[in-house]
CSV table of C-alpha atoms and ligand atoms in Angstrom, one decimal:
chain,number,residue,atom,x,y,z
A,1274,MET,CA,0.0,0.0,0.0
A,1275,ASP,CA,1.3,3.4,-0.9
A,1276,SER,CA,0.6,5.6,2.2
A,1277,GLY,CA,1.7,8.7,0.3
A,1278,ARG,CA,-1.3,8.5,-2.0
A,1279,ILE,CA,-3.4,11.6,-2.1
A,1280,VAL,CA,-7.1,11.1,-2.8
A,1281,PRO,CA,-8.2,13.8,-5.2
A,1282,GLY,CA,-10.8,16.1,-3.7
A,1283,ASN,CA,-10.0,14.9,-0.3
A,1284,ALA,CA,-6.8,16.6,0.2
A,1285,SER,CA,-7.8,19.8,2.0
A,1286,GLY,CA,-5.1,22.4,1.7
A,1287,SER,CA,-2.3,20.0,0.7
A,1288,GLY,CA,-0.5,22.1,-1.8
A,1289,ALA,CA,2.8,21.6,-0.1
A,1290,ALA,CA,5.3,19.0,-1.3
A,1291,ARG,CA,5.5,15.9,0.7
A,1292,PRO,CA,8.5,16.0,2.9
A,1293,ALA,CA,10.9,13.2,2.5
A,1294,GLY,CA,11.1,10.8,5.4
A,1295,VAL,CA,7.4,10.8,6.3
A,1296,ARG,CA,6.9,7.9,4.0
A,1297,ASN,CA,7.8,5.4,6.6
A,1298,ARG,CA,5.7,2.7,5.1
A,1299,GLU,CA,8.4,1.7,2.6
A,1300,PRO,CA,10.5,-1.1,3.9
A,1301,GLY,CA,14.0,0.0,5.0
A,1302,MET,CA,13.0,3.7,5.4
A,1303,GLU,CA,13.5,5.0,8.9
A,1304,THR,CA,10.8,7.1,10.4
A,1305,PRO,CA,12.0,10.6,11.5
A,1306,PHE,CA,9.5,10.5,14.3
A,1307,ASN,CA,10.1,9.3,17.8
A,1308,ALA,CA,8.0,8.2,20.7
A,1309,TRP,CA,8.9,7.0,24.2
A,1310,PHE,CA,7.5,6.4,27.7
A,1311,GLU,CA,8.1,9.4,30.0
A,1312,CYS,CA,7.3,10.0,33.6
A,1313,PHE,CA,4.0,11.8,34.0
A,1314,SER,CA,5.1,13.2,37.4
A,1315,GLY,CA,7.8,15.1,35.6
A,1316,CYS,CA,10.9,13.5,37.1
A,1317,GLY,CA,12.2,13.2,33.6
A,1318,ALA,CA,12.7,9.4,33.4
A,1319,ARG,CA,12.3,8.0,29.9
A,1320,ARG,CA,12.1,4.4,28.7
A,1321,SER,CA,11.7,2.8,25.3
A,1322,LEU,CA,8.2,1.8,24.2
A,1323,GLU,CA,9.6,-1.7,23.8
A,1324,ASP,CA,10.4,-1.9,27.5
A,1325,ILE,CA,7.9,-3.8,29.7
A,1326,VAL,CA,7.4,-1.1,32.2
A,1327,TYR,CA,4.2,0.4,33.6
A,1328,ARG,CA,5.4,2.8,36.3
A,1329,CYS,CA,8.2,5.2,36.4
A,1330,PRO,CA,11.4,3.3,37.4
A,1331,ASN,CA,12.6,6.4,39.3
A,1332,CYS,CA,9.7,7.7,41.3
A,1333,GLY,CA,6.9,5.1,40.8
A,1334,GLY,CA,4.6,7.6,39.2
A,1335,LEU,CA,2.5,7.0,36.1
A,1336,LEU,CA,4.1,6.9,32.7
A,1337,GLU,CA,2.8,8.4,29.5
A,1338,VAL,CA,3.7,8.0,25.8
A,1339,ARG,CA,5.4,11.2,24.6
A,1340,HIS,CA,6.1,12.2,21.0
A,1341,ASP,CA,8.6,14.5,19.3
A,1342,THR,CA,6.0,17.1,18.7
A,1343,GLY,CA,8.5,19.5,17.3
A,1344,ALA,CA,9.4,17.0,14.5
A,1345,LEU,CA,5.7,16.3,13.8
A,1346,ALA,CA,5.0,20.0,13.7
A,1347,ARG,CA,7.6,20.5,11.0
A,1348,VAL,CA,5.3,18.7,8.6
A,1349,PRO,CA,2.7,21.2,7.3
A,1350,ALA,CA,-0.8,20.8,8.7
A,1351,GLY,CA,-2.2,20.5,5.2
A,1352,GLU,CA,0.1,17.6,4.6
A,1353,TRP,CA,-1.1,15.8,7.7
A,1354,LYS,CA,-4.7,16.4,6.8
A,1355,ALA,CA,-4.2,15.0,3.3
A,1356,ARG,CA,-2.2,12.0,4.5
A,1357,ILE,CA,-4.7,11.1,7.2
A,1358,ALA,CA,-7.7,11.5,4.9
A,1359,SER,CA,-6.1,9.5,2.1
A,1360,ARG,CA,-5.2,6.6,4.3
A,1361,ALA,CA,-8.4,6.4,6.3
A,1362,LEU,CA,-10.3,4.0,4.2
A,1363,THR,CA,-7.4,1.6,3.5
A,1364,ASP,CA,-5.5,1.7,6.8
A,1365,GLY,CA,-8.4,2.3,9.2
A,1366,GLY,CA,-8.8,5.2,11.7
A,1367,VAL,CA,-5.8,4.4,13.9
A,1368,TRP,CA,-3.2,3.5,11.4
A,1369,SER,CA,-4.0,6.3,9.1
A,1370,MET,CA,-2.3,8.4,11.8
A,1371,ARG,CA,0.4,6.0,12.6
A,1372,GLU,CA,3.2,8.6,13.0
A,1373,LEU,CA,1.1,10.3,15.7
A,1374,VAL,CA,0.5,7.0,17.5
A,1375,LEU,CA,3.3,4.5,17.2
A,1376,PRO,CA,5.7,5.8,14.6
A,1377,ALA,CA,8.4,3.1,14.7
A,1378,ILE,CA,6.2,0.0,14.3
A,1379,GLU,CA,6.8,-2.1,11.2
A,1380,GLU,CA,4.0,-2.9,8.8
A,1381,GLY,CA,4.5,-6.6,9.5
A,1382,ASN,CA,3.9,-6.2,13.2
A,1383,ILE,CA,0.6,-4.3,13.0
A,1384,VAL,CA,-2.3,-6.3,14.3
A,1385,SER,CA,-5.5,-4.7,13.0
A,1386,LEU,CA,-9.1,-5.7,12.8
A,1387,GLY,CA,-10.3,-2.7,10.8
A,1388,GLU,CA,-10.8,-0.5,13.9
A,1389,GLY,CA,-11.7,3.2,13.7
A,1390,ASN,CA,-13.3,5.2,10.9
A,1391,THR,CA,-16.5,5.0,12.9
A,1392,PRO,CA,-19.4,7.2,11.9
A,1393,LEU,CA,-20.0,10.7,13.3
A,1394,ILE,CA,-23.8,11.1,13.0
A,1395,ALA,CA,-25.6,14.4,13.2
A,1396,SER,CA,-29.1,14.4,14.6
A,1397,PRO,CA,-30.9,17.7,13.8
A,1398,ARG,CA,-34.1,16.3,15.4
A,1399,MET,CA,-32.4,15.5,18.6
A,1400,ALA,CA,-30.6,18.9,18.6
A,1401,GLU,CA,-33.9,20.6,18.3
A,1402,ARG,CA,-35.4,18.6,21.1
A,1403,LEU,CA,-32.4,19.3,23.3
A,1404,GLY,CA,-32.3,23.0,22.5
A,1405,VAL,CA,-28.8,23.1,21.1
A,1406,ALA,CA,-27.6,24.2,17.6
A,1407,ASP,CA,-25.8,21.0,16.6
A,1408,ILE,CA,-25.4,17.5,18.1
A,1409,ARG,CA,-23.5,14.6,16.7
A,1410,ILE,CA,-22.8,11.1,18.0
A,1411,LYS,CA,-19.4,9.6,17.5
A,1412,GLN,CA,-20.3,6.0,17.2
A,1413,CYS,CA,-17.1,4.3,18.6
A,1414,GLY,CA,-19.1,1.2,19.3
A,1415,THR,CA,-19.5,0.5,15.5
A,1416,SER,CA,-16.2,-1.4,15.7
A,1417,HIS,CA,-15.0,-5.0,15.6
A,1418,THR,CA,-15.7,-5.9,19.2
A,1419,GLY,CA,-18.3,-3.2,19.8
A,1420,SER,CA,-16.4,-0.6,21.8
A,1421,PHE,CA,-13.7,2.0,21.5
A,1422,LYS,CA,-11.3,-0.3,23.3
A,1423,ASP,CA,-10.4,-1.7,19.9
A,1424,LEU,CA,-8.6,1.6,19.1
A,1425,GLY,CA,-6.3,1.1,22.1
A,1426,MET,CA,-5.9,-2.6,21.7
A,1427,THR,CA,-4.7,-2.6,18.1
A,1428,VAL,CA,-1.7,-0.5,19.2
A,1429,LEU,CA,-0.9,-2.5,22.3
A,1430,VAL,CA,-1.1,-5.8,20.7
A,1431,SER,CA,1.0,-4.6,17.7
A,1432,MET,CA,3.7,-3.7,20.2
A,1433,VAL,CA,3.3,-7.1,21.9
A,1434,HIS,CA,3.6,-8.8,18.5
A,1435,ARG,CA,6.9,-7.0,18.0
A,1436,ILE,CA,8.3,-8.2,21.4
A,1437,ARG,CA,6.5,-11.5,21.6
A,1438,ASP,CA,9.5,-13.6,22.2
A,1439,ARG,CA,9.8,-11.9,25.6
A,1440,ILE,CA,6.3,-12.5,26.9
A,1441,ARG,CA,4.2,-15.6,27.7
A,1442,ALA,CA,0.7,-14.0,27.5
A,1443,VAL,CA,-1.2,-10.7,27.7
A,1444,ALA,CA,-3.6,-10.1,30.6
A,1445,CYS,CA,-6.2,-7.6,31.7
A,1446,ALA,CA,-8.8,-6.9,34.3
A,1447,SER,CA,-12.0,-5.7,32.7
A,1448,THR,CA,-15.5,-4.4,33.2
A,1449,GLY,CA,-16.2,-6.3,29.9
A,1450,ASP,CA,-15.1,-4.4,26.9
A,1451,THR,CA,-11.3,-4.5,27.4
A,1452,SER,CA,-11.4,-8.2,27.7
A,1453,ALA,CA,-13.4,-8.5,24.5
A,1454,ALA,CA,-10.9,-6.3,22.6
A,1455,LEU,CA,-7.8,-8.0,24.1
A,1456,SER,CA,-9.0,-11.5,23.3
A,1457,ALA,CA,-9.9,-10.6,19.7
A,1458,TYR,CA,-6.6,-8.9,18.9
A,1459,CYS,CA,-4.6,-11.6,20.6
A,1460,ALA,CA,-6.5,-14.3,18.7
A,1461,ALA,CA,-5.8,-12.5,15.5
A,1462,ALA,CA,-2.1,-12.5,16.2
A,1463,GLY,CA,-2.0,-16.0,17.8
A,1464,ILE,CA,-0.9,-14.6,21.2
A,1465,PRO,CA,-2.3,-16.2,24.4
A,1466,SER,CA,-4.6,-13.8,26.4
A,1467,ILE,CA,-5.8,-13.9,30.0
A,1468,VAL,CA,-8.8,-11.9,31.3
A,1469,PHE,CA,-10.0,-11.3,34.8
A,1470,LEU,CA,-13.7,-10.5,35.1
A,1471,PRO,CA,-15.7,-9.5,38.2
A,1472,ARG,CA,-18.2,-12.4,38.5
A,1473,GLY,CA,-21.8,-11.5,37.6
A,1474,LYS,CA,-20.9,-7.9,36.8
A,1475,VAL,CA,-20.5,-8.1,33.1
A,1476,SER,CA,-23.1,-8.7,30.4
A,1477,LYS,CA,-23.6,-12.0,28.7
A,1478,ALA,CA,-22.5,-10.4,25.4
A,1479,GLN,CA,-19.3,-9.2,27.0
A,1480,LEU,CA,-18.5,-12.6,28.6
A,1481,ILE,CA,-19.1,-14.5,25.4
A,1482,GLN,CA,-16.4,-12.6,23.4
A,1483,PRO,CA,-13.3,-13.6,25.4
A,1484,ILE,CA,-14.7,-17.1,25.7
A,1485,SER,CA,-15.2,-17.4,22.0
A,1486,ASN,CA,-11.8,-15.9,21.2
A,1487,GLY,CA,-10.1,-18.5,23.3
A,1488,ALA,CA,-8.9,-16.3,26.2
A,1489,LEU,CA,-8.1,-17.9,29.5
A,1490,THR,CA,-11.1,-16.4,31.4
A,1491,LEU,CA,-11.0,-16.0,35.1
A,1492,SER,CA,-14.2,-15.0,36.9
A,1493,LEU,CA,-13.4,-13.6,40.3
A,1494,ASP,CA,-15.6,-13.0,43.2
A,1495,THR,CA,-14.8,-9.3,43.4
A,1496,ASP,CA,-15.3,-6.0,41.6
A,1497,PHE,CA,-13.2,-4.4,38.8
A,1498,ASP,CA,-10.9,-2.8,41.4
A,1499,GLY,CA,-10.3,-6.2,43.0
A,1500,CYS,CA,-9.6,-7.8,39.6
A,1501,MET,CA,-7.1,-4.9,38.8
A,1502,GLU,CA,-5.2,-5.6,42.0
A,1503,ILE,CA,-4.8,-9.3,41.0
A,1504,VAL,CA,-3.7,-8.5,37.5
A,1505,ARG,CA,-1.1,-6.1,38.8
A,1506,GLN,CA,0.5,-8.9,40.8
A,1507,VAL,CA,0.2,-11.4,37.9
A,1508,THR,CA,2.0,-9.0,35.6
A,1509,ALA,CA,4.6,-7.7,38.1
A,1510,ASP,CA,7.6,-9.8,36.9
A,1511,GLY,CA,7.1,-8.7,33.2
A,1512,SER,CA,6.6,-12.2,31.8
A,1513,ILE,CA,2.9,-11.6,31.3
A,1514,TYR,CA,2.2,-8.2,29.6
A,1515,LEU,CA,-0.4,-5.9,31.1
A,1516,ALA,CA,-3.2,-4.6,28.8
A,1517,ASN,CA,-4.9,-2.3,31.2
A,1518,SER,CA,-4.6,1.5,30.9
A,1519,LEU,CA,-2.0,1.6,33.7
A,1520,ASN,CA,0.1,0.6,30.7
A,1521,SER,CA,0.0,4.0,28.8
A,1522,LEU,CA,0.5,2.3,25.5
A,1523,ARG,CA,-3.0,0.9,25.9
A,1524,VAL,CA,-4.7,4.3,25.5
A,1525,GLU,CA,-2.4,5.8,22.8
A,1526,GLY,CA,-4.6,4.7,20.0
A,1527,GLN,CA,-7.7,6.2,21.6
A,1528,LYS,CA,-6.6,9.7,21.0
A,1529,THR,CA,-7.4,9.1,17.3
A,1530,ILE,CA,-11.1,9.5,18.3
A,1531,SER,CA,-10.4,13.2,18.6
A,1532,ILE,CA,-8.4,13.6,15.4
A,1533,GLU,CA,-10.8,11.4,13.5
A,1534,LEU,CA,-13.9,13.4,14.5
A,1535,LEU,CA,-12.1,16.7,13.6
A,1536,ARG,CA,-11.4,15.3,10.2
A,1537,GLN,CA,-15.1,14.4,9.9
A,1538,MET,CA,-16.0,17.9,10.8
A,1539,ASP,CA,-13.7,19.3,8.1
A,1540,TRP,CA,-11.1,20.3,10.6
A,1541,THR,CA,-13.2,22.6,12.7
A,1542,ALA,CA,-13.4,22.0,16.4
A,1543,PRO,CA,-16.9,21.5,18.0
A,1544,ASP,CA,-17.6,23.5,21.2
A,1545,TYR,CA,-18.1,20.6,23.6
A,1546,VAL,CA,-17.1,16.9,23.5
A,1547,VAL,CA,-18.9,14.7,26.1
A,1548,ALA,CA,-17.6,11.3,27.0
A,1549,PRO,CA,-18.3,8.9,29.9
A,1550,GLY,CA,-15.4,8.3,32.3
A,1551,GLY,CA,-14.5,5.3,34.5
A,1552,ASN,CA,-10.8,4.5,34.7
A,1553,LEU,CA,-10.3,7.8,32.9
A,1554,GLY,CA,-7.9,6.6,30.3
A,1555,ASN,CA,-10.2,7.5,27.5
A,1556,ILE,CA,-11.0,11.1,28.5
A,1557,SER,CA,-7.2,11.6,29.0
A,1558,ALA,CA,-6.5,10.2,25.5
A,1559,ILE,CA,-9.3,12.3,23.9
A,1560,GLY,CA,-7.8,15.4,25.5
A,1561,ASN,CA,-4.3,14.4,24.2
A,1562,GLY,CA,-5.7,14.0,20.7
A,1563,PHE,CA,-7.3,17.5,20.7
A,1564,VAL,CA,-4.2,19.2,22.2
A,1565,LEU,CA,-2.0,17.4,19.6
A,1566,ALA,CA,-4.3,18.4,16.7
A,1567,ARG,CA,-4.1,22.0,17.9
A,1568,ASP,CA,-0.3,21.9,18.3
A,1569,LEU,CA,0.1,20.5,14.7
A,1570,GLY,CA,-2.1,23.3,13.4
A,1571,LEU,CA,-4.9,20.9,12.3
A,1572,VAL,CA,-7.4,23.1,14.2
A,1573,ASP,CA,-7.1,26.5,15.8
A,1574,ARG,CA,-8.6,25.6,19.2
A,1575,VAL,CA,-9.6,22.7,21.3
A,1576,PRO,CA,-13.2,21.9,22.3
A,1577,ARG,CA,-14.2,21.9,26.0
A,1578,LEU,CA,-14.2,18.4,27.3
A,1579,VAL,CA,-17.0,17.1,29.4
A,1580,CYS,CA,-16.4,14.0,31.5
A,1581,ALA,CA,-19.6,12.3,32.5
A,1582,GLN,CA,-19.8,10.0,35.5
A,1583,THR,CA,-22.5,8.1,37.2
A,1584,GLU,CA,-23.2,9.3,40.8
A,1585,ARG,CA,-22.5,5.7,41.9
A,1586,ALA,CA,-18.9,5.9,40.8
A,1587,ASN,CA,-17.9,9.6,40.8
A,1588,PRO,CA,-14.4,10.2,42.1
A,1589,LEU,CA,-13.6,12.7,39.3
A,1590,TYR,CA,-16.8,14.6,39.9
A,1591,ARG,CA,-16.0,14.9,43.6
A,1592,SER,CA,-12.5,16.1,42.8
A,1593,TYR,CA,-13.9,18.6,40.2
A,1594,LEU,CA,-16.2,20.2,42.9
A,1595,ASP,CA,-13.1,20.7,44.9
A,1596,GLY,CA,-11.2,22.4,42.1
A,1597,PHE,CA,-9.2,19.2,41.6
A,1598,ALA,CA,-7.4,19.8,44.9
A,1599,ARG,CA,-7.8,16.2,45.9
A,1600,MET,CA,-8.0,12.8,44.2
A,1601,ASP,CA,-9.8,10.6,46.6
A,1602,PRO,CA,-10.9,7.1,45.5
A,1603,VAL,CA,-14.5,6.1,46.3
A,1604,THR,CA,-16.1,2.7,46.6
A,1605,ALA,CA,-17.9,2.2,43.4
A,1606,ARG,CA,-21.5,1.2,43.9
A,1607,GLU,CA,-23.8,-0.9,41.7
A,1608,THR,CA,-24.8,0.9,38.5
A,1609,LEU,CA,-26.5,0.2,35.2
A,1610,ALA,CA,-23.4,1.7,33.6
A,1611,THR,CA,-21.2,-1.3,34.5
A,1612,ALA,CA,-18.3,-0.4,32.2
A,1613,ILE,CA,-17.6,2.8,34.3
A,1614,ARG,CA,-18.1,1.2,37.7
A,1615,ILE,CA,-14.6,2.2,38.9
A,1616,GLY,CA,-13.9,3.9,42.2
A,1617,ASN,CA,-10.1,4.2,42.0
A,1618,PRO,CA,-9.3,5.3,38.5
A,1619,VAL,CA,-5.8,4.7,37.2
A,1620,SER,CA,-5.6,7.8,35.0
A,1621,PHE,CA,-7.0,10.2,37.6
A,1622,PRO,CA,-4.2,12.8,37.3
A,1623,LYS,CA,-4.1,12.5,33.5
A,1624,ALA,CA,-7.8,13.2,33.3
A,1625,ILE,CA,-7.3,16.3,35.4
A,1626,ARG,CA,-4.6,17.6,33.1
A,1627,ALA,CA,-6.9,16.9,30.0
A,1628,LEU,CA,-9.7,18.8,31.7
A,1629,ARG,CA,-7.5,21.7,32.7
A,1630,ALA,CA,-6.0,21.9,29.1
A,1631,THR,CA,-9.5,22.1,27.6
A,1632,ASP,CA,-11.3,24.2,30.2
A,1633,GLY,CA,-13.3,21.1,30.9
A,1634,ILE,CA,-16.4,20.2,33.0
A,1635,VAL,CA,-17.3,17.1,35.0
A,1636,ALA,CA,-20.9,16.2,35.4
A,1637,GLN,CA,-22.6,13.3,37.2
A,1638,VAL,CA,-26.0,11.7,36.6
A,1639,SER,CA,-28.4,9.4,38.4
A,1640,GLU,CA,-29.5,5.9,37.3
A,1641,ALA,CA,-32.8,7.2,36.2
A,1642,GLU,CA,-31.2,10.0,34.2
A,1643,LEU,CA,-28.9,7.7,32.4
A,1644,ALA,CA,-31.6,5.2,31.6
A,1645,ASP,CA,-33.9,7.9,30.3
A,1646,ALA,CA,-31.2,9.6,28.2
A,1647,ALA,CA,-30.2,6.3,26.6
A,1648,ALA,CA,-33.9,5.6,25.7
A,1649,PHE,CA,-34.4,9.2,24.6
A,1650,GLY,CA,-31.4,9.0,22.2
A,1651,ASP,CA,-32.8,5.7,20.7
A,1652,ARG,CA,-35.9,7.6,19.6
A,1653,PHE,CA,-33.7,9.5,17.2
A,1654,GLY,CA,-32.4,6.3,15.6
A,1655,PHE,CA,-29.5,5.5,17.9
A,1656,PHE,CA,-29.1,2.5,20.1
A,1657,ASN,CA,-27.3,3.6,23.1
A,1658,ASP,CA,-25.4,1.6,25.7
A,1659,PRO,CA,-25.8,2.8,29.4
A,1660,GLN,CA,-22.4,4.5,29.4
A,1661,THR,CA,-23.4,6.6,26.4
A,1662,GLY,CA,-26.6,7.2,28.3
A,1663,VAL,CA,-24.4,8.8,31.0
A,1664,ALA,CA,-22.8,11.1,28.5
A,1665,LEU,CA,-26.2,12.0,26.9
A,1666,ALA,CA,-27.8,12.6,30.3
A,1667,ALA,CA,-24.9,14.9,31.2
A,1668,ALA,CA,-25.2,16.8,27.9
A,1669,ARG,CA,-29.0,17.1,28.5
A,1670,LYS,CA,-28.5,18.5,32.0
A,1671,LEU,CA,-25.8,20.9,31.0
A,1672,VAL,CA,-27.9,22.3,28.2
A,1673,ALA,CA,-30.9,22.6,30.4
A,1674,GLU,CA,-28.8,24.5,33.0
A,1675,GLY,CA,-27.4,26.8,30.3
A,1676,ARG,CA,-23.9,25.6,31.1
A,1677,ILE,CA,-23.7,24.4,27.5
A,1678,PRO,CA,-25.1,27.4,25.6
A,1679,SER,CA,-27.8,26.8,23.0
A,1680,ALA,CA,-25.6,28.0,20.1
A,1681,SER,CA,-23.1,25.2,20.8
A,1682,ARG,CA,-21.9,22.4,18.5
A,1683,VAL,CA,-21.8,19.3,20.7
A,1684,VAL,CA,-20.3,15.8,20.1
A,1685,ILE,CA,-21.2,12.9,22.2
A,1686,VAL,CA,-18.7,10.1,22.3
A,1687,SER,CA,-20.7,6.9,22.2
A,1688,THR,CA,-18.4,4.3,23.7
A,1689,ALA,CA,-20.0,0.9,23.0
A,1690,HIS,CA,-22.6,-0.7,20.8
A,1691,GLY,CA,-26.1,-1.0,22.4
A,1692,LEU,CA,-26.3,-4.7,21.4
A,1693,LYS,CA,-23.7,-5.4,24.1
A,1694,PHE,CA,-26.2,-4.2,26.7
A,1695,SER,CA,-29.5,-5.6,25.5
A,1696,ASP,CA,-30.4,-6.7,29.1
A,1697,PHE,CA,-30.1,-3.1,30.2
A,1698,LYS,CA,-32.3,-1.9,27.4
A,1699,LEU,CA,-34.9,-4.6,27.9
A,1700,ARG,CA,-35.1,-3.7,31.6
A,1701,VAL,CA,-35.7,0.0,30.7
A,1702,HIS,CA,-38.6,-0.9,28.4
A,1703,GLU,CA,-40.1,-3.3,31.0
A,1704,GLY,CA,-40.1,-0.6,33.6
A,1705,ARG,CA,-37.7,-2.5,35.8
A,1706,VAL,CA,-35.4,0.5,36.1
A,1707,PRO,CA,-36.3,3.0,38.8
A,1708,ALA,CA,-38.0,6.3,37.9
A,1709,SER,CA,-37.5,6.2,34.2
A,1710,GLU,CA,-39.8,8.2,31.9
A,1711,PRO,CA,-42.7,5.8,31.2
A,1712,ALA,CA,-43.4,7.5,27.9
A,1713,LEU,CA,-40.2,6.1,26.5
A,1714,ARG,CA,-41.1,2.5,27.2
A,1715,ASN,CA,-42.1,0.4,24.3
A,1716,LEU,CA,-43.2,-3.2,24.6
A,1717,PRO,CA,-44.6,-5.6,22.0
A,1718,VAL,CA,-48.4,-5.6,21.9
A,1719,GLU,CA,-49.7,-9.2,22.2
A,1720,VAL,CA,-52.5,-9.7,19.8
A,1721,ALA,CA,-54.3,-12.7,18.2
A,1722,ALA,CA,-53.4,-13.5,14.6
A,1723,ASP,CA,-56.6,-12.0,13.4
A,1724,ILE,CA,-56.9,-9.1,10.9
A,1725,ASP,CA,-59.8,-7.4,12.8
A,1726,ARG,CA,-57.9,-7.5,16.1
A,1727,VAL,CA,-54.7,-6.3,14.4
A,1728,ARG,CA,-56.7,-3.4,12.7
A,1729,ALA,CA,-58.1,-2.5,16.1
A,1730,VAL,CA,-54.6,-2.2,17.6
A,1731,LEU,CA,-53.4,-0.1,14.7
A,1732,ASP,CA,-56.4,2.2,14.9
A,1733,GLY,CA,-55.8,2.6,18.6
A,1734,LYS,CA,-52.0,3.4,18.3
A,1735,LEU,CA,-51.5,5.3,15.0
A,1736,PRO,CA,-52.4,8.9,14.3
A,1737,ALA,CA,-55.5,9.0,12.1
B,2580,PLP,C1,-14.0,1.4,29.1
B,2580,PLP,C2,-15.3,2.0,28.8
B,2580,PLP,C3,-15.6,3.3,29.2
B,2580,PLP,C4,-14.7,4.1,30.1
B,2580,PLP,O1,-13.4,4.4,29.6
B,2580,PLP,P1,-12.3,4.7,30.7
B,2580,PLP,O2,-11.1,4.9,29.9
B,2580,PLP,O3,-12.2,3.5,31.6
B,2580,PLP,O4,-12.7,5.9,31.4
B,2580,PLP,C5,-16.8,3.8,28.9
B,2580,PLP,N1,-17.7,3.2,28.2
B,2580,PLP,C6,-17.4,1.9,27.7
B,2580,PLP,C7,-18.5,1.2,26.9
B,2580,PLP,C8,-16.2,1.3,28.0
B,2580,PLP,O5,-16.0,0.0,27.6
B,2581,ZN,ZN1,9.2,9.6,37.7
């Protein structure tokens, strides 16, 4: 594949000559771009992305993936736009921006299942009902395993593929979607995977994916935070590679959500981007994506990020109320939004930096609000999972309170496909979820197979 190909009509502002060296797809050609692990606490420690290391070897703090932004910024913005647009269909959403994500990976080590390139769908009808100028849903769940975790996992498993002679297996703790993505990408590459799930706290659709993909699946009698503690110990000696977002390589691919949606909006920034937050890797990655896009001149400003949490697992919201002065964990309580039931988020400080960098907001919503918002969104042709329900509910609330002004352009990051959460959706329609809007419920009408009875139902239900 020739990555330098420019698709006619798609190359917005790409008059500049292609700089030599960016064409790192050709074998034998060294990429001029560099990325490495660096201490997030600022002690200056650096390690190679090939090293099996999750915390700073100096101070024990978090690591993050850093890029040589100066070298990236020497490529004209128009060139990046043309390059990303021209590769998007053939290389997928993540690898169309490979220099911004994992510049040194060889073509032969990339493990891809066609992730990214997910639709950004505008809903003028929903915007009108909400009282906001423009609302679009970024459908990250329209992806191989049904959630945005694929964007992160393609990058992580590609690195594992490169260093596979040094590891026995890859492991993760999961609220469901991480294990689905890990097991699929590992199966694609022929690498053993191990997943730790909190027993009875993931949906059937989420459990069946790692099982089907042949992962060693351990069901533990604890919650996500308990599974995380076990997986930390299992991966401590480096022989089993950690696929949770404590490993900062896991979220690097997720920043492409931001750059991809900017491309879909013709390189203009929306005013607000709303995403649900649990372990807070995704909101951090989304923030990084927007900041990078601005630093490379792809857009002239960043949108304001909104992180939406359920009030049953709201450590970031509590910290926000306190001006981010503290980062106290909470004990996550039972919630319909099972994928964000996390009380002690790994990426807490990174999320705070992302929110500060984008003048962000944190909102919390109740169980009834998230259930109603998910069902409300479905009435405009979507099919929302409960986590997206949290984001939609937060957006609804902020618009109603005037904190998102009515002239705004808003993007909701939908994190998973609703089909993964059909139990939740059925419960809403059966009225088994507390205090949901009864008008949004819709159950099958049981009627005899008789034309007169059927006509009577139609006459009763349809407008004349
Ligand atoms: C993982 C996940 C989230 C939360 O992402 P974090 O990075 O943990 O904050 C939200 N929604 C869905 C569907 C997820 O799978
Ligand atoms: Zn350090």
